[in-house]
Short mmCIF file of C-alpha atoms and ligand atoms in Angstrom, two decimals:
data_model
loop_
_atom_site.label_atom_id
_atom_site.label_comp_id
_atom_site.label_asym_id
_atom_site.label_seq_id
_atom_site.Cartn_x
_atom_site.Cartn_y
_atom_site.Cartn_z
CA MET A 1 0.68 -22.53 1.65
CA ASN A 2 -1.62 -19.73 3.09
CA ARG A 3 -2.53 -16.79 1.08
CA ILE A 4 -4.14 -13.51 1.82
CA ALA A 5 -5.32 -12.41 -1.92
CA ALA A 6 -9.01 -13.89 -2.70
CA ALA A 7 -9.61 -16.97 -4.75
CA VAL A 8 -11.50 -16.73 -8.02
CA PRO A 9 -15.18 -17.23 -7.11
CA LEU A 10 -16.59 -20.33 -8.84
CA GLY A 11 -19.84 -20.15 -10.83
CA GLU A 12 -21.63 -17.04 -12.37
CA LEU A 13 -20.23 -13.70 -12.35
CA PRO A 14 -22.24 -11.03 -10.52
CA ASP A 15 -24.43 -8.82 -12.59
CA LEU A 16 -22.83 -5.39 -13.13
CA SER A 17 -25.86 -3.70 -11.56
CA ALA A 18 -24.86 -5.74 -8.38
CA VAL A 19 -21.30 -4.53 -8.57
CA LEU A 20 -22.39 -0.89 -9.14
CA ALA A 21 -24.89 -1.24 -6.03
CA ARG A 22 -21.99 -2.17 -3.65
CA ARG A 23 -21.54 0.28 -0.75
CA VAL A 24 -18.02 1.50 -0.39
CA THR A 25 -16.14 2.72 2.76
CA VAL A 26 -12.65 4.29 2.14
CA LEU A 27 -10.32 4.44 4.95
CA GLY A 28 -7.80 7.22 4.35
CA SER A 29 -9.99 8.94 1.90
CA THR A 30 -7.98 12.26 2.03
CA GLY A 31 -4.64 10.56 1.04
CA SER A 32 -3.43 9.87 -2.67
CA ILE A 33 -5.22 6.52 -2.76
CA GLY A 34 -8.27 7.80 -1.11
CA ILE A 35 -8.63 10.65 -3.38
CA ASN A 36 -8.01 8.46 -6.59
CA THR A 37 -10.70 5.92 -5.06
CA LEU A 38 -13.16 8.65 -5.02
CA ASP A 39 -12.27 9.78 -8.47
CA VAL A 40 -13.12 6.40 -9.76
CA VAL A 41 -16.41 6.29 -7.89
CA ALA A 42 -17.23 9.84 -9.42
CA HIS A 43 -16.54 8.50 -12.75
CA ALA A 44 -18.56 5.43 -12.30
CA ARG A 45 -21.55 7.81 -11.22
CA LYS A 46 -20.96 9.69 -14.45
CA VAL A 47 -21.06 6.67 -16.60
CA TYR A 48 -23.43 4.38 -15.04
CA GLY A 49 -25.69 6.88 -13.10
CA GLU A 50 -25.76 8.63 -9.84
CA ASP A 51 -26.75 5.90 -7.67
CA ALA A 52 -23.49 3.89 -8.44
CA LEU A 53 -21.19 3.00 -5.57
CA PRO A 54 -22.82 4.65 -2.68
CA ILE A 55 -20.51 5.86 -0.01
CA GLU A 56 -20.87 4.22 3.56
CA ALA A 57 -18.05 5.72 5.41
CA LEU A 58 -14.98 8.01 4.79
CA THR A 59 -11.96 8.27 7.30
CA ALA A 60 -9.16 10.65 7.54
CA GLN A 61 -6.56 11.43 10.26
CA SER A 62 -6.47 15.30 10.44
CA ASN A 63 -7.65 16.96 7.13
CA VAL A 64 -11.15 17.87 8.45
CA GLU A 65 -11.76 20.42 5.46
CA LEU A 66 -11.13 17.79 2.63
CA LEU A 67 -12.95 15.06 4.52
CA ALA A 68 -16.09 17.10 5.08
CA ALA A 69 -15.96 18.25 1.38
CA GLN A 70 -15.62 14.60 0.22
CA ALA A 71 -18.52 13.67 2.60
CA ARG A 72 -20.67 16.26 1.25
CA GLU A 73 -19.94 15.61 -2.44
CA PHE A 74 -20.31 12.03 -2.21
CA HIS A 75 -23.22 11.80 0.36
CA ALA A 76 -21.27 9.56 2.74
CA ARG A 77 -23.45 8.40 5.55
CA VAL A 78 -20.48 8.84 8.06
CA ALA A 79 -17.37 10.73 8.18
CA VAL A 80 -14.59 9.85 10.75
CA ILE A 81 -11.56 12.05 11.84
CA GLY A 82 -8.81 10.10 13.53
CA ASP A 83 -7.67 12.87 15.42
CA SER A 84 -10.14 13.35 18.10
CA THR A 85 -9.37 17.01 18.86
CA ARG A 86 -10.80 17.98 15.46
CA TYR A 87 -14.32 16.40 16.20
CA GLU A 88 -16.01 19.95 16.79
CA ASP A 89 -14.27 21.27 13.49
CA LEU A 90 -15.80 18.09 11.80
CA LYS A 91 -19.10 18.51 13.06
CA GLN A 92 -19.17 22.31 12.18
CA ALA A 93 -18.09 21.61 8.65
CA LEU A 94 -20.81 18.98 8.23
CA SER A 95 -23.54 21.13 9.74
CA GLY A 96 -26.59 21.27 7.58
CA THR A 97 -25.84 17.83 6.08
CA VAL A 98 -27.21 14.41 7.35
CA VAL A 99 -23.59 13.06 7.46
CA GLU A 100 -22.85 11.48 10.82
CA ALA A 101 -19.59 12.65 12.30
CA ALA A 102 -17.35 10.56 14.38
CA ALA A 103 -13.93 10.96 15.79
CA GLY A 104 -10.93 9.05 17.45
CA ARG A 105 -8.92 5.88 16.62
CA GLY A 106 -11.98 3.56 17.83
CA ALA A 107 -14.19 5.40 15.31
CA VAL A 108 -11.76 4.65 12.61
CA ILE A 109 -11.78 0.92 13.44
CA ALA A 110 -15.62 1.08 13.81
CA ALA A 111 -16.14 2.51 10.60
CA ALA A 112 -14.33 -0.48 8.80
CA GLY A 113 -16.91 -2.67 10.62
CA ARG A 114 -19.89 -0.83 9.20
CA PRO A 115 -21.92 -2.66 6.86
CA SER A 116 -20.36 -1.95 3.26
CA GLU A 117 -19.64 -4.54 0.51
CA ILE A 118 -16.14 -2.79 -0.17
CA VAL A 119 -13.70 -1.40 2.02
CA MET A 120 -10.76 0.30 0.54
CA VAL A 121 -7.83 0.33 2.98
CA ALA A 122 -5.79 3.35 1.98
CA ILE A 123 -4.47 4.47 5.48
CA VAL A 124 -0.69 4.76 5.45
CA GLY A 125 1.59 2.78 7.61
CA VAL A 126 0.88 0.16 10.23
CA ALA A 127 -1.88 2.06 11.69
CA ALA A 128 -4.07 0.36 8.96
CA LEU A 129 -3.74 -3.11 10.56
CA GLU A 130 -6.64 -2.93 12.98
CA PRO A 131 -9.01 -1.26 10.61
CA ALA A 132 -8.15 -3.83 7.85
CA LEU A 133 -8.65 -6.62 10.57
CA ALA A 134 -12.00 -5.12 11.42
CA ALA A 135 -13.21 -5.31 7.84
CA ILE A 136 -11.85 -8.76 7.27
CA VAL A 137 -13.43 -10.21 10.42
CA ARG A 138 -16.97 -9.09 9.24
CA GLY A 139 -16.19 -10.91 5.64
CA ALA A 140 -16.41 -7.79 3.60
CA ASN A 141 -14.43 -7.55 0.26
CA VAL A 142 -11.20 -5.65 1.25
CA ALA A 143 -9.39 -3.65 -1.48
CA ILE A 144 -5.92 -3.43 0.19
CA ALA A 145 -3.73 -0.72 -0.85
CA ASN A 146 -1.83 -0.61 2.38
CA LYS A 147 1.11 -2.66 2.14
CA GLU A 148 2.63 -1.96 5.72
CA CYS A 149 -0.10 -3.98 7.43
CA ILE A 150 0.57 -7.09 5.37
CA VAL A 151 4.30 -6.70 5.76
CA ALA A 152 3.96 -6.26 9.71
CA GLY A 153 1.05 -8.62 10.15
CA GLY A 154 0.82 -10.95 7.35
CA ALA A 155 0.26 -14.28 9.01
CA LEU A 156 -2.29 -12.63 11.34
CA LEU A 157 -4.18 -11.44 8.34
CA GLN A 158 -4.01 -14.90 6.83
CA ARG A 159 -5.51 -16.48 9.85
CA ALA A 160 -8.25 -13.80 9.91
CA ILE A 161 -9.13 -14.49 6.36
CA ALA A 162 -9.24 -18.21 6.72
CA ALA A 163 -11.65 -17.66 9.59
CA SER A 164 -13.98 -15.20 8.12
CA GLY A 165 -13.86 -15.87 4.37
CA ALA A 166 -13.14 -12.32 3.36
CA ALA A 167 -12.01 -11.66 -0.20
CA VAL A 168 -8.96 -9.54 -0.12
CA ILE A 169 -8.05 -7.83 -3.50
CA PRO A 170 -4.67 -6.11 -3.77
CA VAL A 171 -4.46 -2.82 -5.05
CA ASP A 172 -0.85 -1.92 -4.80
CA SER A 173 -0.17 -1.84 -8.69
CA GLU A 174 2.36 -4.75 -8.96
CA HIS A 175 0.34 -7.03 -6.89
CA ASN A 176 -2.89 -6.08 -8.45
CA ALA A 177 -1.18 -6.98 -11.68
CA VAL A 178 -0.11 -10.50 -10.28
CA PHE A 179 -3.63 -11.21 -9.06
CA GLN A 180 -4.96 -10.48 -12.60
CA VAL A 181 -2.31 -12.45 -14.26
CA LEU A 182 -2.73 -15.51 -11.94
CA ASN A 183 -6.45 -15.37 -12.16
CA GLY A 184 -6.96 -18.10 -9.72
CA GLY A 185 -4.33 -20.33 -11.16
CA SER A 186 -2.24 -22.40 -8.86
CA VAL A 187 0.92 -20.82 -7.69
CA GLU A 188 2.64 -24.36 -7.66
CA ASP A 189 2.94 -23.71 -11.39
CA VAL A 190 4.68 -20.36 -11.01
CA ALA A 191 8.39 -20.51 -11.32
CA ARG A 192 8.96 -16.77 -10.62
CA VAL A 193 6.95 -13.76 -10.07
CA THR A 194 8.98 -10.64 -10.92
CA LEU A 195 7.84 -7.19 -9.41
CA THR A 196 8.97 -4.29 -11.60
CA ALA A 197 10.23 -1.01 -9.83
CA SER A 198 10.45 2.45 -11.53
CA GLY A 199 13.86 2.81 -9.79
CA GLY A 200 12.64 6.12 -8.07
CA PRO A 201 14.21 9.58 -8.55
CA PHE A 202 17.63 8.23 -7.63
CA ARG A 203 17.78 5.47 -10.07
CA ASP A 204 21.09 6.71 -11.86
CA TRP A 205 22.55 9.01 -8.74
CA PRO A 206 25.85 8.16 -7.72
CA LEU A 207 26.28 7.52 -3.94
CA GLU A 208 27.79 10.76 -3.10
CA ARG A 209 24.91 12.67 -4.47
CA MET A 210 22.44 10.47 -2.71
CA ARG A 211 24.05 10.97 0.72
CA VAL A 212 23.12 14.98 0.51
CA ALA A 213 19.74 14.26 -1.12
CA THR A 214 16.82 16.48 0.30
CA PRO A 215 13.43 15.38 1.31
CA GLU A 216 11.99 17.37 -1.49
CA GLN A 217 14.45 15.38 -4.01
CA ALA A 218 13.36 12.15 -2.64
CA ILE A 219 9.67 12.41 -2.88
CA ALA A 220 9.74 13.80 -6.32
CA HIS A 221 8.80 10.69 -8.08
CA PRO A 222 9.53 10.74 -11.77
CA ILE A 223 6.40 8.61 -12.78
CA TRP A 224 3.87 7.97 -10.12
CA SER A 225 2.08 10.69 -7.99
CA MET A 226 1.98 9.26 -4.49
CA GLY A 227 1.86 10.16 -0.73
CA LYS A 228 5.12 10.99 0.78
CA LYS A 229 5.82 7.75 2.55
CA ASN A 230 5.20 5.83 -0.65
CA SER A 231 7.24 8.14 -2.60
CA LEU A 232 10.20 8.01 -0.16
CA ASP A 233 10.09 4.14 0.05
CA SER A 234 10.42 4.42 -3.77
CA ALA A 235 13.67 6.38 -3.47
CA THR A 236 15.27 4.00 -1.09
CA LEU A 237 13.78 0.92 -2.97
CA MET A 238 12.39 -0.11 0.50
CA ASN A 239 9.11 0.01 -1.32
CA LYS A 240 9.99 -2.93 -3.42
CA GLY A 241 11.45 -4.72 -0.52
CA LEU A 242 8.21 -4.18 1.34
CA GLU A 243 6.37 -5.28 -1.90
CA LEU A 244 8.27 -8.59 -2.26
CA ILE A 245 7.26 -9.55 1.50
CA GLU A 246 3.68 -8.14 0.58
CA ALA A 247 3.73 -10.52 -2.54
CA HIS A 248 5.05 -13.41 -0.17
CA TYR A 249 2.00 -13.11 1.85
CA LEU A 250 -0.61 -12.16 -0.53
CA PHE A 251 -0.13 -15.18 -2.81
CA GLY A 252 1.75 -17.63 -0.72
CA LEU A 253 4.85 -17.57 -2.80
CA PRO A 254 8.15 -18.57 -1.29
CA PRO A 255 11.08 -15.84 -1.19
CA GLU A 256 13.26 -17.88 -3.69
CA ARG A 257 10.26 -17.47 -6.26
CA LEU A 258 10.09 -13.67 -6.03
CA ALA A 259 12.40 -11.14 -7.90
CA VAL A 260 12.66 -7.41 -8.62
CA LEU A 261 13.45 -5.71 -11.83
CA VAL A 262 13.92 -2.03 -12.55
CA HIS A 263 11.73 -0.65 -15.32
CA PRO A 264 11.67 3.00 -15.55
CA GLN A 265 8.66 3.46 -17.67
CA SER A 266 6.32 1.72 -15.15
CA VAL A 267 4.16 0.18 -17.74
CA VAL A 268 4.90 -3.54 -17.29
CA HIS A 269 3.78 -4.04 -13.62
CA CYS A 270 4.67 -7.72 -13.22
CA LEU A 271 6.02 -10.86 -14.91
CA VAL A 272 4.90 -14.16 -14.01
CA ALA A 273 6.96 -17.04 -15.37
CA TYR A 274 5.56 -20.40 -15.52
CA ALA A 275 7.28 -23.89 -15.10
CA ASP A 276 6.71 -24.48 -18.99
CA GLY A 277 8.77 -21.51 -19.85
CA SER A 278 5.84 -19.13 -20.51
CA THR A 279 5.91 -15.66 -19.11
CA LEU A 280 2.82 -13.62 -18.72
CA ALA A 281 2.95 -9.79 -18.15
CA HIS A 282 0.48 -7.16 -17.08
CA LEU A 283 0.72 -3.82 -18.59
CA SER A 284 -1.29 -0.56 -17.91
CA ALA A 285 -0.52 3.31 -17.81
CA PRO A 286 1.07 4.22 -14.50
CA ASP A 287 -2.22 5.43 -12.97
CA MET A 288 -3.61 3.88 -9.59
CA ARG A 289 -7.22 4.27 -10.74
CA THR A 290 -6.88 1.36 -12.87
CA PRO A 291 -5.98 -1.15 -9.98
CA ILE A 292 -8.44 0.75 -7.78
CA ALA A 293 -11.18 0.31 -10.33
CA HIS A 294 -10.31 -3.47 -10.87
CA ALA A 295 -10.45 -4.02 -7.09
CA ILE A 296 -13.72 -2.28 -6.58
CA ALA A 297 -15.41 -4.27 -9.38
CA TRP A 298 -13.88 -7.54 -8.98
CA PRO A 299 -14.52 -10.17 -10.43
CA ARG A 300 -16.15 -7.83 -13.09
CA ARG A 301 -14.74 -4.70 -14.60
CA ILE A 302 -15.87 -1.10 -14.60
CA ALA A 303 -14.94 2.05 -16.44
CA SER A 304 -12.18 4.01 -14.92
CA PRO A 305 -10.97 7.69 -15.59
CA SER A 306 -7.49 6.28 -16.48
CA ALA A 307 -6.47 7.34 -19.98
CA GLY A 308 -5.50 3.70 -20.85
CA LEU A 309 -2.16 2.53 -22.63
CA ASP A 310 -0.69 3.65 -25.77
CA LEU A 311 2.48 1.92 -26.53
CA ALA A 312 3.06 3.92 -29.68
CA ILE A 313 3.64 7.11 -27.26
CA VAL A 314 5.56 5.02 -24.86
CA LYS A 315 7.78 3.55 -27.49
CA GLN A 316 10.32 1.84 -25.40
CA LEU A 317 10.08 -0.44 -22.56
CA THR A 318 13.52 -1.00 -20.66
CA PHE A 319 14.57 -3.26 -18.04
CA GLU A 320 17.82 -3.43 -15.72
CA SER A 321 18.88 -4.81 -12.42
CA ALA A 322 18.67 -2.98 -9.06
CA ASP A 323 21.98 -1.87 -7.79
CA PRO A 324 22.25 -3.50 -3.95
CA ARG A 325 25.08 -1.27 -3.10
CA ARG A 326 23.30 2.18 -3.64
CA PHE A 327 19.80 0.66 -2.44
CA PRO A 328 20.76 -1.51 0.69
CA CYS A 329 17.14 -1.24 1.67
CA LEU A 330 16.15 -3.89 -0.74
CA GLY A 331 18.49 -6.25 0.40
CA LEU A 332 17.56 -5.67 4.17
CA ALA A 333 13.91 -6.69 3.24
CA GLN A 334 14.92 -9.55 1.39
CA ASP A 335 16.88 -10.80 4.23
CA CYS A 336 13.77 -10.28 6.43
CA LEU A 337 11.70 -12.17 3.86
CA ARG A 338 13.95 -15.08 4.24
CA ALA A 339 14.03 -14.89 7.97
CA GLY A 340 10.27 -14.66 8.28
CA GLY A 341 8.84 -14.51 11.81
CA LEU A 342 8.81 -11.03 13.17
CA ALA A 343 11.64 -9.77 11.17
CA PRO A 344 9.32 -7.95 8.68
CA THR A 345 7.43 -6.51 11.47
CA ILE A 346 10.63 -4.94 12.84
CA LEU A 347 11.78 -3.74 9.47
CA ASN A 348 8.52 -2.00 8.92
CA ALA A 349 8.45 -0.16 12.10
CA ALA A 350 12.26 0.90 11.81
CA ASN A 351 11.50 2.04 8.39
CA GLU A 352 8.42 4.25 9.47
CA VAL A 353 10.56 5.88 12.06
CA ALA A 354 13.58 6.47 9.85
CA ILE A 355 11.41 8.09 7.19
CA GLU A 356 9.73 10.40 9.78
CA ALA A 357 13.30 11.52 10.86
CA PHE A 358 14.62 11.92 7.11
CA LEU A 359 11.33 14.11 6.35
CA ALA A 360 11.94 16.18 9.40
CA ARG A 361 15.68 16.61 8.10
CA ARG A 362 16.93 14.98 11.26
CA ILE A 363 18.94 12.54 9.42
CA GLY A 364 20.55 11.95 6.00
CA PHE A 365 19.13 10.05 3.22
CA LEU A 366 21.63 7.19 3.33
CA ASP A 367 20.94 6.89 7.30
CA ILE A 368 17.44 5.47 6.58
CA ALA A 369 18.94 2.02 5.69
CA ARG A 370 21.45 2.40 8.57
CA ILE A 371 18.72 2.80 11.11
CA VAL A 372 16.71 0.03 9.75
CA GLU A 373 19.87 -2.39 9.76
CA ASP A 374 20.78 -1.42 13.27
CA THR A 375 17.35 -1.73 14.41
CA LEU A 376 17.04 -5.27 13.05
CA GLY A 377 20.42 -6.09 14.69
CA ALA A 378 19.21 -4.96 18.11
CA ASP A 379 16.26 -7.09 17.85
CA SER A 380 16.00 -10.37 16.08
CA GLY A 381 12.43 -10.74 16.76
CA SER A 382 13.15 -14.44 16.57
CA ASN A 383 9.93 -15.49 18.33
CA GLY A 384 7.89 -16.21 15.29
CA ASP A 385 5.20 -18.03 17.06
CA ILE A 386 3.45 -14.82 18.18
CA ALA A 387 3.13 -13.64 14.49
CA GLY A 388 -0.54 -14.39 14.91
CA ASP A 389 -1.37 -12.57 18.01
CA LEU A 390 -2.35 -8.84 17.59
CA ASP A 391 -1.24 -7.50 20.94
CA ALA A 392 2.06 -9.28 20.84
CA LEU A 393 2.65 -8.09 17.35
CA LEU A 394 1.81 -4.38 18.12
CA ALA A 395 4.17 -4.75 21.25
CA VAL A 396 7.05 -5.89 18.88
CA ASP A 397 6.07 -2.91 16.58
CA ARG A 398 6.21 -0.37 19.44
CA ARG A 399 9.58 -1.83 20.77
CA ALA A 400 11.07 -1.61 17.35
CA ARG A 401 10.02 1.95 17.04
CA VAL A 402 11.57 2.82 20.38
CA SER A 403 14.78 1.19 19.39
CA ALA A 404 15.00 2.78 16.12
CA GLY A 405 14.12 6.23 17.75
CA ASP A 406 17.14 5.71 19.93
CA ILE A 407 19.37 4.83 16.97
CA CYS A 408 17.95 7.84 15.05
CA ARG A 409 19.07 10.15 18.00
CA ARG A 410 22.53 8.85 18.24
CA ILE A 411 22.92 9.38 14.51
CA GLU A 412 21.61 13.04 14.78
CA ILE A 413 24.01 13.77 17.69
CA ASN A 414 26.92 12.48 15.61
CA VAL A 415 25.66 14.64 12.53
CA ALA A 416 25.34 17.76 14.62
P1 NAD B 1 -1.15 9.24 1.89
O1 NAD B 1 -0.10 9.73 2.88
O2 NAD B 1 -1.45 10.21 0.68
O3 NAD B 1 -2.60 9.22 2.69
C1 NAD B 1 -2.71 8.46 3.75
C2 NAD B 1 -4.29 8.55 4.30
O4 NAD B 1 -4.21 7.69 5.56
C3 NAD B 1 -4.76 9.85 4.55
O5 NAD B 1 -6.15 9.98 4.27
C4 NAD B 1 -4.52 10.04 6.14
O6 NAD B 1 -5.49 10.93 6.69
C5 NAD B 1 -4.67 8.68 6.59
N1 NAD B 1 -4.01 8.39 7.82
C6 NAD B 1 -2.71 8.78 8.00
N2 NAD B 1 -2.19 8.40 9.28
C7 NAD B 1 -3.44 7.74 9.93
C8 NAD B 1 -3.65 7.12 11.21
N3 NAD B 1 -2.68 6.97 12.10
N4 NAD B 1 -4.90 6.66 11.31
C9 NAD B 1 -5.84 6.69 10.44
N5 NAD B 1 -5.68 7.27 9.15
C10 NAD B 1 -4.38 7.91 9.03
O7 NAD B 1 -0.76 7.77 1.57
P2 NAD B 1 -1.15 7.05 0.22
O8 NAD B 1 0.00 7.50 -0.78
O9 NAD B 1 -2.45 7.25 -0.33
O10 NAD B 1 -0.86 5.58 0.56
C11 NAD B 1 -1.80 4.81 1.43
C12 NAD B 1 -1.17 3.27 1.43
O11 NAD B 1 -1.37 2.86 0.09
C13 NAD B 1 0.19 3.16 1.80
O12 NAD B 1 0.15 2.02 2.63
C14 NAD B 1 0.95 3.09 0.61
O13 NAD B 1 2.10 2.32 0.70
C15 NAD B 1 -0.14 2.34 -0.35
N6 NAD B 1 0.15 2.51 -1.65
C16 NAD B 1 0.01 3.78 -2.21
C17 NAD B 1 0.17 3.91 -3.69
C18 NAD B 1 0.06 5.39 -4.09
O14 NAD B 1 0.02 5.57 -5.34
N7 NAD B 1 0.11 6.29 -3.42
C19 NAD B 1 0.50 2.85 -4.58
C20 NAD B 1 0.56 1.60 -3.93
C21 NAD B 1 0.40 1.41 -2.56
MG1 MG B 2 3.63 -0.72 -5.81
#
């Protein structure tokens, strides 16, 4: 079966000096993963010397001030702002430096195509798909944090990787953990991969309380510090649903060999059970700088600023099943995983629309699942043949957004 995640290279491992000389591009440098990535780079420069991990390009959507500050601090060659109306502001913020400024969607995609050895894909949402493809097509090492582009365009990415030979290293903590545990072994020997979920802020909330949950409550994640979307997806457990689909495409694992287990401490990130009864786990402190450092240095290891894991402090590791009644998004994602074709593309688009509406206080928390379910019902996306065609895929994504938007408005009117 096809897979996105890189195979372990045969032969000699690269020298650490070659790893540290890699030029790095960060797409989405002002977000949670982007900031953590630059923190890993800063730490590497402290430990290994100022020349470590030179920055080729940084991109952001609208936060000119932080982007310019990052470009100055890390001596980036290029800084790109997605919102082209901010171009003059960016140029001004970079005046007196040799950093090249660029703006607009095309410039973000072009940044991914610039010559760098590593591209960190840390843009949120399906907006990452074309930039990720641009990096894959030129055969870069692609550290992929963005899950939406894998969910929406998994088959397309698989084809692009097969053609270019790009090495894609998962950054999402559970998938990075699976990648480390598998270490190039055959997935044929794997009986089941279990992804753990913290359970989010509403893990033990009754349904009636969830119904009136506010955006502030929903994005207040008990363990991980993340961008708003990933935090909210963790509260609905859609995050884990998207991650099952992500794991399917990354590792070529069939739906029936993928499972979820709630683990509130977020220390064990995955469990890989083998045919012979062995189960291997990956443990680390819940700090994204560990998988980020791993993806940048792979197949070697570099120091990261993460504090490491002390089980004497954690004391207890507990596990429980997810409640499908209170977290219907997980079941919806599992249905789409089994259905295949374009169902995951529609699921993802509807979820992105519903999340925006909830954050804007236009719908209630439990409406998110309803909107996703109704959007899927309105469009089966049954033509799986076009899953490898970018334009057709983006058209399905847009259609699903329109449909989800209509459903949102109907719910809003009824709520008002
Ligand atoms: P975030 O919202 O904090 O940051 C998103 C970044 O993308 C910002 O730099 C923003 O400027 C940029 N961006 C937003 N819209 C854009 C657009 N249309 N075009 C170009 N750039 C755009 O998000 P995050 O939490 O850092 O998450 C990034 C991705 O990583 C998501 O796909 C998320 O699911 C995944 N992820 C995040 C975490 C985490 O700990 N934050 C963990 C696992 C996976
Ligand atoms: Mg994750």
